[in-house]
Amino acid sequence: EVQLVESGGGLVKPGESLRLSCAASGLTLNDAWMNWVRQAPGKGLEWVGRIKSQSYGGTIEYAAPVKDRFTISRDHSKNTLFLQMNSLKTEDTAVYYCLTADYGKYWGQGTLVTVSS
Amino acid sequence: DIHMTQSPSTLSASVGDRVTITCRATENINKWLAWYQQKPGKVPSLLIYDASNLGDGVPSRFSGSGSGTEFTLTISSLQTDDFATYYCHKYGGDFGQGTKVEIK
């Protein structure tokens, strides 16, 4: 059974950084394509970025609103996916989900990031 | 960038109704589209992948069709459990704005 467990959310001030983790079991992240998706309070789903499997070169793509501020990476030894978020803005406040790609057959439970002064 | 436009944003329907939601892409995306259902306070769940393939355990009253730039999600006979918000998603890109299916 595949399980994805996000962690690392919390309350930060504008301009600060935060790193989210997504620990996987039942799935080898190095062999998987993975998405990060977020959902602001009361709003719709927003794609954040995607990392392809190592066999596809590990190519990473980002949505325009987060490009140059967010970085997706993974640690093969820990089977964990990361989302490094820098220069956070109030509009980054959302629940952040990791999920399989291209389509989200498996989703984590989400972790809440609140950016507020 | 390819953008996804979903309609309607809200849909009022009764149990037993046939419901159709449309998603349009600004460019050809072949069949690289998924549909999700989300209930309040819950994690979204996969309904359809590759535009027309039913996800595991998804009831057969749900179906997806389309390719290229126009796609539809159809619920053949709406059930109480189906009142939720539905999203289309282009792989590796935009989600549609969502369609909230409400009780009429």
PDB file of N, CA, C and O in Angstrom, chain A residues 35 37 39 43-47 50 61 64 97 99 102-105 107-110, chain B residues 1 34 36 38 42-46 49-50 56 87 89 91-97:
ATOM      1  N   ASN A  35       4.175  15.150  -7.971  1.00  0.00           N
ATOM      2  CA  ASN A  35       3.705  16.537  -8.004  1.00  0.00           C
ATOM      3  C   ASN A  35       3.672  17.122  -6.598  1.00  0.00           C
ATOM      4  O   ASN A  35       3.471  16.401  -5.620  1.00  0.00           O
ATOM      5  N   VAL A  37       1.131  20.097  -5.064  1.00  0.00           N
ATOM      6  CA  VAL A  37      -0.081  20.860  -5.363  1.00  0.00           C
ATOM      7  C   VAL A  37      -0.471  21.592  -4.087  1.00  0.00           C
ATOM      8  O   VAL A  37      -0.250  21.083  -2.988  1.00  0.00           O
ATOM      9  N   GLN A  39      -3.495  24.307  -2.013  1.00  0.00           N
ATOM     10  CA  GLN A  39      -4.869  24.792  -1.984  1.00  0.00           C
ATOM     11  C   GLN A  39      -4.987  25.858  -0.915  1.00  0.00           C
ATOM     12  O   GLN A  39      -4.892  25.541   0.280  1.00  0.00           O
ATOM     13  N   LYS A  43     -10.185  28.039  -1.569  1.00  0.00           N
ATOM     14  CA  LYS A  43      -9.912  28.182  -3.001  1.00  0.00           C
ATOM     15  C   LYS A  43      -9.722  26.822  -3.663  1.00  0.00           C
ATOM     16  O   LYS A  43      -9.800  25.770  -3.026  1.00  0.00           O
ATOM     17  N   GLY A  44      -9.447  26.871  -4.974  1.00  0.00           N
ATOM     18  CA  GLY A  44      -9.253  25.647  -5.739  1.00  0.00           C
ATOM     19  C   GLY A  44      -7.845  25.110  -5.644  1.00  0.00           C
ATOM     20  O   GLY A  44      -6.982  25.646  -4.948  1.00  0.00           O
ATOM     21  N   LEU A  45      -7.626  24.024  -6.365  1.00  0.00           N
ATOM     22  CA  LEU A  45      -6.314  23.379  -6.393  1.00  0.00           C
ATOM     23  C   LEU A  45      -5.384  24.128  -7.344  1.00  0.00           C
ATOM     24  O   LEU A  45      -5.799  24.585  -8.408  1.00  0.00           O
ATOM     25  N   GLU A  46      -4.119  24.222  -6.955  1.00  0.00           N
ATOM     26  CA  GLU A  46      -3.125  24.906  -7.776  1.00  0.00           C
ATOM     27  C   GLU A  46      -1.880  24.021  -7.883  1.00  0.00           C
ATOM     28  O   GLU A  46      -1.295  23.644  -6.857  1.00  0.00           O
ATOM     29  N   TRP A  47      -1.489  23.700  -9.089  1.00  0.00           N
ATOM     30  CA  TRP A  47      -0.287  22.922  -9.308  1.00  0.00           C
ATOM     31  C   TRP A  47       0.941  23.774  -8.981  1.00  0.00           C
ATOM     32  O   TRP A  47       1.026  24.937  -9.397  1.00  0.00           O
ATOM     33  N   ARG A  50       6.531  19.653 -10.476  1.00  0.00           N
ATOM     34  CA  ARG A  50       6.624  18.220 -10.729  1.00  0.00           C
ATOM     35  C   ARG A  50       8.084  17.835 -10.890  1.00  0.00           C
ATOM     36  O   ARG A  50       8.871  18.588 -11.474  1.00  0.00           O
ATOM     37  N   GLU A  61       9.866  20.787 -13.073  1.00  0.00           N
ATOM     38  CA  GLU A  61       9.135  21.906 -13.659  1.00  0.00           C
ATOM     39  C   GLU A  61       8.361  22.604 -12.554  1.00  0.00           C
ATOM     40  O   GLU A  61       7.898  21.947 -11.607  1.00  0.00           O
ATOM     41  N   ALA A  64       4.519  29.138 -12.675  1.00  0.00           N
ATOM     42  CA  ALA A  64       5.094  30.490 -12.747  1.00  0.00           C
ATOM     43  C   ALA A  64       5.128  31.220 -11.402  1.00  0.00           C
ATOM     44  O   ALA A  64       6.131  31.875 -11.082  1.00  0.00           O
ATOM     45  N   TYR A  97       0.093  19.625  -0.754  1.00  0.00           N
ATOM     46  CA  TYR A  97      -0.024  18.186  -0.926  1.00  0.00           C
ATOM     47  C   TYR A  97       1.097  17.675  -1.824  1.00  0.00           C
ATOM     48  O   TYR A  97       1.422  18.314  -2.844  1.00  0.00           O
ATOM     49  N   LEU A  99       1.735  14.329  -4.254  1.00  0.00           N
ATOM     50  CA  LEU A  99       0.940  13.291  -4.896  1.00  0.00           C
ATOM     51  C   LEU A  99       1.719  12.729  -6.067  1.00  0.00           C
ATOM     52  O   LEU A  99       2.626  13.360  -6.593  1.00  0.00           O
ATOM     53  N   ASP A 102       1.829  11.283 -13.362  1.00  0.00           N
ATOM     54  CA  ASP A 102       1.179  12.463 -13.850  1.00  0.00           C
ATOM     55  C   ASP A 102      -0.195  12.680 -13.208  1.00  0.00           C
ATOM     56  O   ASP A 102      -0.625  13.832 -13.047  1.00  0.00           O
ATOM     57  N   TYR A 103      -0.874  11.621 -12.887  1.00  0.00           N
ATOM     58  CA  TYR A 103      -2.163  11.813 -12.234  1.00  0.00           C
ATOM     59  C   TYR A 103      -2.055  11.342 -10.791  1.00  0.00           C
ATOM     60  O   TYR A 103      -1.246  10.479 -10.462  1.00  0.00           O
ATOM     61  N   GLY A 104      -2.849  11.976  -9.944  1.00  0.00           N
ATOM     62  CA  GLY A 104      -2.729  11.743  -8.507  1.00  0.00           C
ATOM     63  C   GLY A 104      -3.507  10.538  -8.036  1.00  0.00           C
ATOM     64  O   GLY A 104      -4.567  10.683  -7.420  1.00  0.00           O
ATOM     65  N   LYS A 105      -2.950   9.360  -8.313  1.00  0.00           N
ATOM     66  CA  LYS A 105      -3.570   8.143  -7.787  1.00  0.00           C
ATOM     67  C   LYS A 105      -3.421   8.117  -6.271  1.00  0.00           C
ATOM     68  O   LYS A 105      -4.296   7.649  -5.556  1.00  0.00           O
ATOM     69  N   TRP A 107      -2.325  10.515  -2.825  1.00  0.00           N
ATOM     70  CA  TRP A 107      -2.124  11.841  -2.277  1.00  0.00           C
ATOM     71  C   TRP A 107      -1.692  11.707  -0.818  1.00  0.00           C
ATOM     72  O   TRP A 107      -2.149  10.799  -0.114  1.00  0.00           O
ATOM     73  N   GLY A 108      -0.895  12.656  -0.349  1.00  0.00           N
ATOM     74  CA  GLY A 108      -0.671  12.770   1.074  1.00  0.00           C
ATOM     75  C   GLY A 108      -1.852  13.480   1.718  1.00  0.00           C
ATOM     76  O   GLY A 108      -2.784  13.917   1.043  1.00  0.00           O
ATOM     77  N   GLN A 109      -1.787  13.611   3.022  1.00  0.00           N
ATOM     78  CA  GLN A 109      -2.892  14.232   3.771  1.00  0.00           C
ATOM     79  C   GLN A 109      -2.801  15.757   3.770  1.00  0.00           C
ATOM     80  O   GLN A 109      -3.754  16.435   4.132  1.00  0.00           O
ATOM     81  N   GLY A 110      -1.646  16.286   3.341  1.00  0.00           N
ATOM     82  CA  GLY A 110      -1.464  17.729   3.267  1.00  0.00           C
ATOM     83  C   GLY A 110      -0.838  18.299   4.531  1.00  0.00           C
ATOM     84  O   GLY A 110      -0.981  17.750   5.625  1.00  0.00           O
TER      85      GLY A 110
ATOM     86  N   ASP B   1       2.176  29.079 -21.739  1.00  0.00           N
ATOM     87  CA  ASP B   1       1.626  28.068 -20.843  1.00  0.00           C
ATOM     88  C   ASP B   1       0.204  27.692 -21.271  1.00  0.00           C
ATOM     89  O   ASP B   1      -0.546  28.527 -21.761  1.00  0.00           O
ATOM     90  N   ALA B  34      -6.745  14.538 -16.071  1.00  0.00           N
ATOM     91  CA  ALA B  34      -7.375  13.778 -14.995  1.00  0.00           C
ATOM     92  C   ALA B  34      -8.513  14.592 -14.398  1.00  0.00           C
ATOM     93  O   ALA B  34      -8.561  15.814 -14.531  1.00  0.00           O
ATOM     94  N   TYR B  36     -10.719  14.983 -10.646  1.00  0.00           N
ATOM     95  CA  TYR B  36     -10.707  14.688  -9.225  1.00  0.00           C
ATOM     96  C   TYR B  36     -12.006  15.155  -8.592  1.00  0.00           C
ATOM     97  O   TYR B  36     -12.625  16.127  -9.037  1.00  0.00           O
ATOM     98  N   GLN B  38     -13.459  16.389  -4.765  1.00  0.00           N
ATOM     99  CA  GLN B  38     -13.055  16.799  -3.427  1.00  0.00           C
ATOM    100  C   GLN B  38     -14.282  17.166  -2.605  1.00  0.00           C
ATOM    101  O   GLN B  38     -15.105  17.976  -3.031  1.00  0.00           O
ATOM    102  N   LYS B  42     -11.619  17.397   2.936  1.00  0.00           N
ATOM    103  CA  LYS B  42     -10.997  16.113   2.571  1.00  0.00           C
ATOM    104  C   LYS B  42      -9.955  16.301   1.483  1.00  0.00           C
ATOM    105  O   LYS B  42      -9.935  17.305   0.772  1.00  0.00           O
ATOM    106  N   VAL B  43      -9.088  15.304   1.368  1.00  0.00           N
ATOM    107  CA  VAL B  43      -8.091  15.270   0.299  1.00  0.00           C
ATOM    108  C   VAL B  43      -8.796  14.907  -1.014  1.00  0.00           C
ATOM    109  O   VAL B  43      -9.687  14.058  -1.018  1.00  0.00           O
ATOM    110  N   PRO B  44      -8.416  15.559  -2.112  1.00  0.00           N
ATOM    111  CA  PRO B  44      -9.018  15.176  -3.398  1.00  0.00           C
ATOM    112  C   PRO B  44      -8.766  13.698  -3.708  1.00  0.00           C
ATOM    113  O   PRO B  44      -7.763  13.120  -3.267  1.00  0.00           O
ATOM    114  N   SER B  45      -9.675  13.116  -4.494  1.00  0.00           N
ATOM    115  CA  SER B  45      -9.494  11.726  -4.904  1.00  0.00           C
ATOM    116  C   SER B  45      -9.658  11.613  -6.414  1.00  0.00           C
ATOM    117  O   SER B  45     -10.450  12.332  -7.022  1.00  0.00           O
ATOM    118  N   LEU B  46      -8.893  10.696  -6.991  1.00  0.00           N
ATOM    119  CA  LEU B  46      -8.871  10.518  -8.440  1.00  0.00           C
ATOM    120  C   LEU B  46     -10.143   9.837  -8.925  1.00  0.00           C
ATOM    121  O   LEU B  46     -10.552   8.811  -8.386  1.00  0.00           O
ATOM    122  N   TYR B  49      -8.429   9.162 -15.228  1.00  0.00           N
ATOM    123  CA  TYR B  49      -7.094   9.511 -15.716  1.00  0.00           C
ATOM    124  C   TYR B  49      -7.011   9.229 -17.209  1.00  0.00           C
ATOM    125  O   TYR B  49      -7.824   8.475 -17.746  1.00  0.00           O
ATOM    126  N   ASP B  50      -6.038   9.854 -17.851  1.00  0.00           N
ATOM    127  CA  ASP B  50      -5.888   9.744 -19.303  1.00  0.00           C
ATOM    128  C   ASP B  50      -7.218  10.023 -20.008  1.00  0.00           C
ATOM    129  O   ASP B  50      -7.577   9.354 -20.980  1.00  0.00           O
ATOM    130  N   ASP B  56      -9.329   3.417  -9.795  1.00  0.00           N
ATOM    131  CA  ASP B  56      -9.638   2.227  -9.010  1.00  0.00           C
ATOM    132  C   ASP B  56     -10.806   2.484  -8.063  1.00  0.00           C
ATOM    133  O   ASP B  56     -10.806   3.464  -7.311  1.00  0.00           O
ATOM    134  N   TYR B  87     -12.594  18.838 -10.145  1.00  0.00           N
ATOM    135  CA  TYR B  87     -11.520  19.566 -10.809  1.00  0.00           C
ATOM    136  C   TYR B  87     -10.963  18.748 -11.965  1.00  0.00           C
ATOM    137  O   TYR B  87     -10.750  17.534 -11.826  1.00  0.00           O
ATOM    138  N   HIS B  89      -7.485  18.456 -14.437  1.00  0.00           N
ATOM    139  CA  HIS B  89      -6.072  18.749 -14.267  1.00  0.00           C
ATOM    140  C   HIS B  89      -5.293  18.271 -15.470  1.00  0.00           C
ATOM    141  O   HIS B  89      -5.323  17.081 -15.812  1.00  0.00           O
ATOM    142  N   TYR B  91      -1.921  17.216 -16.938  1.00  0.00           N
ATOM    143  CA  TYR B  91      -0.717  16.659 -16.336  1.00  0.00           C
ATOM    144  C   TYR B  91       0.426  17.675 -16.361  1.00  0.00           C
ATOM    145  O   TYR B  91       0.715  18.298 -17.379  1.00  0.00           O
ATOM    146  N   GLY B  92       1.053  17.846 -15.210  1.00  0.00           N
ATOM    147  CA  GLY B  92       2.195  18.744 -15.134  1.00  0.00           C
ATOM    148  C   GLY B  92       1.846  20.190 -15.404  1.00  0.00           C
ATOM    149  O   GLY B  92       2.676  20.957 -15.915  1.00  0.00           O
ATOM    150  N   GLY B  93       0.626  20.568 -15.046  1.00  0.00           N
ATOM    151  CA  GLY B  93       0.207  21.939 -15.305  1.00  0.00           C
ATOM    152  C   GLY B  93      -1.059  22.309 -14.571  1.00  0.00           C
ATOM    153  O   GLY B  93      -1.384  21.753 -13.529  1.00  0.00           O
ATOM    154  N   ASP B  94      -1.795  23.241 -15.162  1.00  0.00           N
ATOM    155  CA  ASP B  94      -2.970  23.854 -14.543  1.00  0.00           C
ATOM    156  C   ASP B  94      -4.071  22.873 -14.137  1.00  0.00           C
ATOM    157  O   ASP B  94      -4.339  21.888 -14.832  1.00  0.00           O
ATOM    158  N   PHE B  95      -4.751  23.270 -13.055  1.00  0.00           N
ATOM    159  CA  PHE B  95      -6.055  22.715 -12.730  1.00  0.00           C
ATOM    160  C   PHE B  95      -7.125  23.639 -13.295  1.00  0.00           C
ATOM    161  O   PHE B  95      -6.883  24.846 -13.479  1.00  0.00           O
ATOM    162  N   GLY B  96      -8.295  23.076 -13.557  1.00  0.00           N
ATOM    163  CA  GLY B  96      -9.444  23.922 -13.813  1.00  0.00           C
ATOM    164  C   GLY B  96      -9.861  24.610 -12.510  1.00  0.00           C
ATOM    165  O   GLY B  96      -9.397  24.250 -11.426  1.00  0.00           O
ATOM    166  N   GLN B  97     -10.781  25.571 -12.630  1.00  0.00           N
ATOM    167  CA  GLN B  97     -11.166  26.380 -11.469  1.00  0.00           C
ATOM    168  C   GLN B  97     -12.061  25.632 -10.494  1.00  0.00           C
ATOM    169  O   GLN B  97     -12.273  26.076  -9.358  1.00  0.00           O
TER     170      GLN B  97
END
